[in-house]
CSV table of C-alpha atoms in Angstrom, one decimal:
chain,number,residue,atom,x,y,z
A,561,MET,CA,26.6,-125.5,-23.5
A,562,ALA,CA,30.0,-126.6,-24.7
A,563,TYR,CA,31.0,-130.2,-25.1
A,564,LYS,CA,33.0,-131.9,-22.5
A,565,LEU,CA,35.7,-134.4,-23.6
A,566,ILE,CA,37.2,-136.8,-21.1
A,567,ILE,CA,40.6,-138.1,-22.3
A,568,GLY,CA,43.6,-140.0,-20.9
A,569,ASN,CA,47.3,-139.1,-20.9
A,570,LYS,CA,48.3,-137.1,-23.9
A,571,ASN,CA,51.6,-138.8,-24.3
A,572,TYR,CA,50.1,-142.3,-24.7
A,573,SER,CA,46.3,-142.1,-25.5
A,574,SER,CA,45.9,-142.4,-29.2
A,575,TRP,CA,42.2,-142.9,-28.9
A,576,SER,CA,41.9,-139.7,-26.9
A,577,LEU,CA,43.8,-137.7,-29.5
A,578,ARG,CA,41.3,-138.5,-32.3
A,579,PRO,CA,38.2,-136.7,-30.9
A,580,TRP,CA,40.4,-134.0,-29.3
A,581,MET,CA,41.9,-133.3,-32.7
A,582,MET,CA,38.4,-133.3,-34.3
A,583,LEU,CA,37.2,-130.6,-31.9
A,584,LYS,CA,40.4,-128.5,-32.1
A,585,GLY,CA,40.8,-128.9,-35.8
A,586,PHE,CA,37.3,-127.4,-36.4
A,587,ASN,CA,37.5,-124.8,-33.7
A,588,ILE,CA,34.6,-126.3,-31.8
A,589,PRO,CA,34.5,-125.1,-28.2
A,590,PHE,CA,34.8,-127.8,-25.6
A,591,GLU,CA,35.9,-128.4,-22.0
A,592,GLU,CA,38.8,-130.9,-21.6
A,593,GLN,CA,39.1,-133.2,-18.7
A,594,CYS,CA,42.3,-135.2,-18.6
A,595,VAL,CA,42.2,-138.2,-16.3
A,596,LYS,CA,45.5,-140.0,-16.0
A,597,PHE,CA,45.7,-143.8,-16.5
A,598,ASN,CA,46.1,-146.2,-13.6
A,599,THR,CA,45.0,-143.7,-11.0
A,600,GLU,CA,42.2,-143.7,-8.5
A,601,ALA,CA,40.6,-140.8,-10.3
A,602,PHE,CA,40.5,-142.8,-13.6
A,603,ALA,CA,38.8,-145.7,-11.9
A,604,ARG,CA,36.3,-143.5,-10.2
A,605,ILE,CA,35.5,-140.9,-12.9
A,606,VAL,CA,35.6,-142.7,-16.3
A,607,PRO,CA,33.1,-145.6,-15.5
A,608,GLN,CA,30.5,-143.0,-14.5
A,609,PHE,CA,30.3,-142.0,-18.1
A,610,SER,CA,31.8,-144.8,-20.2
A,611,PRO,CA,30.2,-148.3,-19.9
A,612,THR,CA,33.5,-149.7,-21.2
A,613,GLY,CA,35.5,-147.9,-18.6
A,614,LEU,CA,37.7,-146.5,-21.4
A,615,VAL,CA,38.4,-143.0,-22.8
A,616,PRO,CA,37.6,-140.9,-24.8
A,617,VAL,CA,34.1,-139.9,-23.8
A,618,LEU,CA,32.2,-137.0,-25.3
A,619,ILE,CA,29.5,-135.4,-23.1
A,620,ASP,CA,26.9,-133.1,-24.8
A,621,GLY,CA,24.3,-132.3,-22.1
A,622,ASP,CA,22.4,-135.5,-21.6
A,623,VAL,CA,24.1,-137.3,-24.5
A,624,ILE,CA,27.2,-139.4,-23.8
A,625,VAL,CA,29.2,-140.9,-26.6
A,626,TRP,CA,32.1,-143.2,-25.7
A,627,ASP,CA,33.9,-144.4,-28.8
A,628,SER,CA,36.2,-142.3,-31.0
A,629,LEU,CA,34.5,-143.3,-34.3
A,630,ALA,CA,31.0,-142.8,-32.9
A,631,ILE,CA,32.2,-139.4,-31.5
A,632,GLY,CA,33.3,-138.4,-35.0
A,633,GLU,CA,30.0,-139.4,-36.5
A,634,TYR,CA,28.1,-137.6,-33.8
A,635,LEU,CA,30.0,-134.4,-34.3
A,636,ALA,CA,29.7,-134.6,-38.1
A,637,GLU,CA,25.9,-134.7,-37.7
A,638,LYS,CA,26.0,-131.4,-35.7
A,639,HIS,CA,28.7,-129.5,-37.6
A,640,ALA,CA,29.2,-129.0,-41.3
A,641,LEU,CA,32.1,-130.0,-43.5
A,642,MET,CA,33.8,-132.4,-41.1
A,643,TRP,CA,33.7,-135.2,-43.7
A,644,PRO,CA,34.7,-134.6,-47.4
A,645,GLY,CA,31.8,-133.0,-49.3
A,646,ASP,CA,31.8,-135.4,-52.2
A,647,THR,CA,29.7,-138.5,-51.6
A,648,THR,CA,32.3,-140.9,-53.1
A,649,GLN,CA,35.2,-139.3,-51.3
A,650,ARG,CA,33.2,-139.3,-48.0
A,651,ALA,CA,32.4,-143.0,-48.4
A,652,ILE,CA,36.1,-143.8,-49.0
A,653,ALA,CA,37.2,-141.6,-46.1
A,654,ARG,CA,34.7,-143.4,-43.8
A,655,SER,CA,36.0,-146.8,-45.0
A,656,PHE,CA,39.6,-145.8,-44.2
A,657,CYS,CA,38.6,-144.7,-40.8
A,658,ALA,CA,36.7,-147.9,-40.1
A,659,GLU,CA,39.7,-149.9,-41.2
A,660,MET,CA,42.0,-147.9,-38.9
A,661,HIS,CA,39.5,-148.3,-36.0
A,662,SER,CA,39.4,-152.1,-36.3
A,663,GLY,CA,42.7,-153.1,-37.6
A,664,PHE,CA,46.5,-152.6,-37.6
A,665,GLY,CA,47.0,-154.6,-34.4
A,666,ALA,CA,50.7,-155.3,-35.0
A,667,LEU,CA,51.4,-151.5,-35.4
A,668,ARG,CA,49.5,-150.7,-32.2
A,669,ASN,CA,51.2,-153.4,-30.2
A,670,ARG,CA,54.8,-152.8,-31.4
A,671,MET,CA,54.7,-149.1,-31.9
A,672,PRO,CA,52.5,-147.7,-29.1
A,673,MET,CA,51.9,-143.9,-29.3
A,674,ASN,CA,54.6,-142.1,-27.3
A,675,VAL,CA,54.8,-138.5,-28.2
A,676,ARG,CA,57.8,-137.7,-26.0
A,677,ARG,CA,60.1,-140.4,-27.4
A,678,LYS,CA,62.4,-140.8,-30.4
A,679,TYR,CA,63.2,-144.5,-30.8
A,680,PRO,CA,64.1,-145.7,-34.3
A,681,VAL,CA,63.4,-149.4,-35.0
A,682,ALA,CA,63.4,-151.7,-37.9
A,683,PRO,CA,59.7,-152.8,-38.4
A,684,GLU,CA,59.0,-156.5,-37.9
A,685,PRO,CA,57.3,-158.3,-40.8
A,686,GLU,CA,53.7,-157.9,-39.5
A,687,VAL,CA,54.3,-154.3,-38.5
A,688,ALA,CA,55.8,-153.6,-42.0
A,689,LYS,CA,52.6,-155.0,-43.6
A,690,ASN,CA,50.6,-152.5,-41.5
A,691,ILE,CA,52.9,-149.7,-42.4
A,692,ALA,CA,52.6,-150.6,-46.1
A,693,ARG,CA,48.8,-150.6,-46.0
A,694,ILE,CA,48.8,-147.2,-44.2
A,695,GLU,CA,51.2,-145.8,-46.8
A,696,ALA,CA,48.9,-147.1,-49.6
A,697,ILE,CA,45.9,-145.4,-47.9
A,698,TRP,CA,47.7,-142.1,-47.6
A,699,THR,CA,49.1,-142.2,-51.1
A,700,SER,CA,45.7,-143.1,-52.6
A,701,ALA,CA,44.0,-140.3,-50.7
A,702,ARG,CA,46.6,-137.7,-51.6
A,703,ARG,CA,46.6,-138.7,-55.2
A,704,ARG,CA,42.9,-138.0,-55.4
A,705,ALA,CA,43.0,-134.7,-53.6
A,706,LYS,CA,46.5,-133.2,-54.1
A,707,SER,CA,45.2,-130.1,-56.0
A,708,THR,CA,42.6,-129.3,-53.3
A,709,GLY,CA,44.7,-129.0,-50.2
A,710,PRO,CA,47.5,-130.6,-48.2
A,711,TYR,CA,45.5,-133.1,-46.1
A,712,LEU,CA,44.3,-136.6,-47.0
A,713,PHE,CA,41.2,-135.5,-48.9
A,714,GLY,CA,42.3,-131.9,-49.5
A,715,ALA,CA,40.9,-129.9,-46.6
A,716,PHE,CA,41.3,-131.0,-43.0
A,717,SER,CA,38.6,-133.5,-42.2
A,718,LEU,CA,37.8,-136.3,-39.7
A,719,ILE,CA,40.0,-138.8,-41.4
A,720,ASP,CA,43.1,-136.6,-40.6
A,721,ALA,CA,42.1,-136.5,-37.0
A,722,TYR,CA,41.7,-140.3,-37.1
A,723,PHE,CA,45.2,-140.9,-38.5
A,724,ALA,CA,46.8,-138.3,-36.2
A,725,PRO,CA,48.1,-141.0,-33.8
A,726,VAL,CA,49.7,-142.9,-36.7
A,727,VAL,CA,51.6,-139.7,-37.6
A,728,TRP,CA,53.0,-139.6,-34.0
A,729,ARG,CA,53.9,-143.3,-34.1
A,730,PHE,CA,55.7,-143.0,-37.4
A,731,ASN,CA,57.5,-139.9,-36.0
A,732,THR,CA,58.5,-141.6,-32.8
A,733,TYR,CA,59.8,-144.9,-34.4
A,734,ASP,CA,61.3,-143.1,-37.5
A,735,VAL,CA,59.2,-145.0,-40.0
A,736,LYS,CA,60.3,-144.5,-43.6
A,737,VAL,CA,57.6,-143.6,-46.0
A,738,ASN,CA,57.4,-142.3,-49.6
A,739,PRO,CA,57.8,-138.6,-50.3
A,740,ALA,CA,54.0,-138.0,-50.6
A,741,CYS,CA,53.4,-139.6,-47.2
A,742,GLN,CA,56.4,-137.8,-45.7
A,743,GLU,CA,55.0,-134.5,-46.9
A,744,TYR,CA,51.6,-135.3,-45.4
A,745,MET,CA,53.2,-136.2,-42.1
A,746,GLN,CA,55.0,-132.8,-42.0
A,747,THR,CA,51.7,-131.1,-42.7
A,748,MET,CA,50.1,-132.9,-39.8
A,749,LEU,CA,52.9,-132.3,-37.4
A,750,ALA,CA,52.7,-128.6,-38.2
A,751,HIS,CA,49.0,-128.4,-37.5
A,752,PRO,CA,48.4,-126.1,-34.5
A,753,ALA,CA,46.3,-128.7,-32.8
A,754,MET,CA,49.1,-131.3,-33.1
A,755,LYS,CA,51.6,-128.8,-31.7
A,756,GLU,CA,49.3,-128.0,-28.8
A,757,TRP,CA,48.8,-131.8,-28.1
A,758,GLU,CA,52.6,-132.2,-28.2
A,759,ILE,CA,53.1,-129.4,-25.6
A,760,GLY,CA,50.6,-131.1,-23.3
A,761,ALA,CA,52.3,-134.5,-23.8
A,762,LEU,CA,55.8,-133.1,-23.1
A,763,ALA,CA,54.5,-131.5,-19.9
A,764,GLU,CA,53.3,-134.8,-18.5
A,765,THR,CA,55.6,-136.7,-16.1
A,766,GLU,CA,53.7,-139.9,-15.7
A,767,ILE,CA,55.2,-143.1,-17.1
A,768,GLU,CA,53.2,-146.0,-18.4
A,769,PRO,CA,55.9,-148.7,-18.6
A,770,HIS,CA,54.1,-151.0,-21.0
A,771,ASP,CA,53.9,-148.2,-23.5
A,772,GLU,CA,57.6,-147.3,-23.4
A,773,PRO,CA,59.8,-148.6,-26.2
A,774,GLU,CA,62.3,-150.3,-23.8
A,775,TYR,CA,59.5,-152.5,-22.5
A,776,VAL,CA,58.2,-153.3,-26.0
A,777,TYR,CA,61.6,-154.0,-27.4
A,778,GLY,CA,63.2,-155.7,-24.4
A,779,ARG,CA,65.7,-152.9,-24.0
A,780,LYS,CA,67.2,-153.5,-27.4
A,781,PRO,CA,68.7,-150.5,-29.1
């Protein structure tokens, strides 16, 4: 039986992108169910599987996993090579993912994921701190793994799926990063799964006003 992954709007749902990218990036078969935010269907379907009432949710027969980081760990226990193979590298990658999972609130609030839009802004101080930290993470990872492949730890792994929404955020808001990070962003944007996600996001017509730049920035240019 293939996995089933319940996700929200592709244009906005950064949390949904992560496990979707994990599955697609490793060619793991799954059934996708996209339930749009702020609809009767979302209120009816998602709480049946997620005690938090949030997406994403991974269903594997009788097993239900409802957090993106937990989904990644669950998949990595069932499929080989999803984390870096080296013990030290794997520990560092997990630490970076945990940091992303629990932090960067200013970036999330002021640069919500919006795949359809291009909206250059000058980052505010707290957002700039978040950006600098992410740039440091990416630079550190690429320095360690540059000779082994183009992704953060060489080969594509769960950490790349976990930072995929950040790549979209930086792309939407025209965030300036150093050449190594820019090269990594281009690698990610060229990934077939990222392109497929973008096609799905562009096909959506729903608008979530609170996640549109004009709302966040008070219609400032």
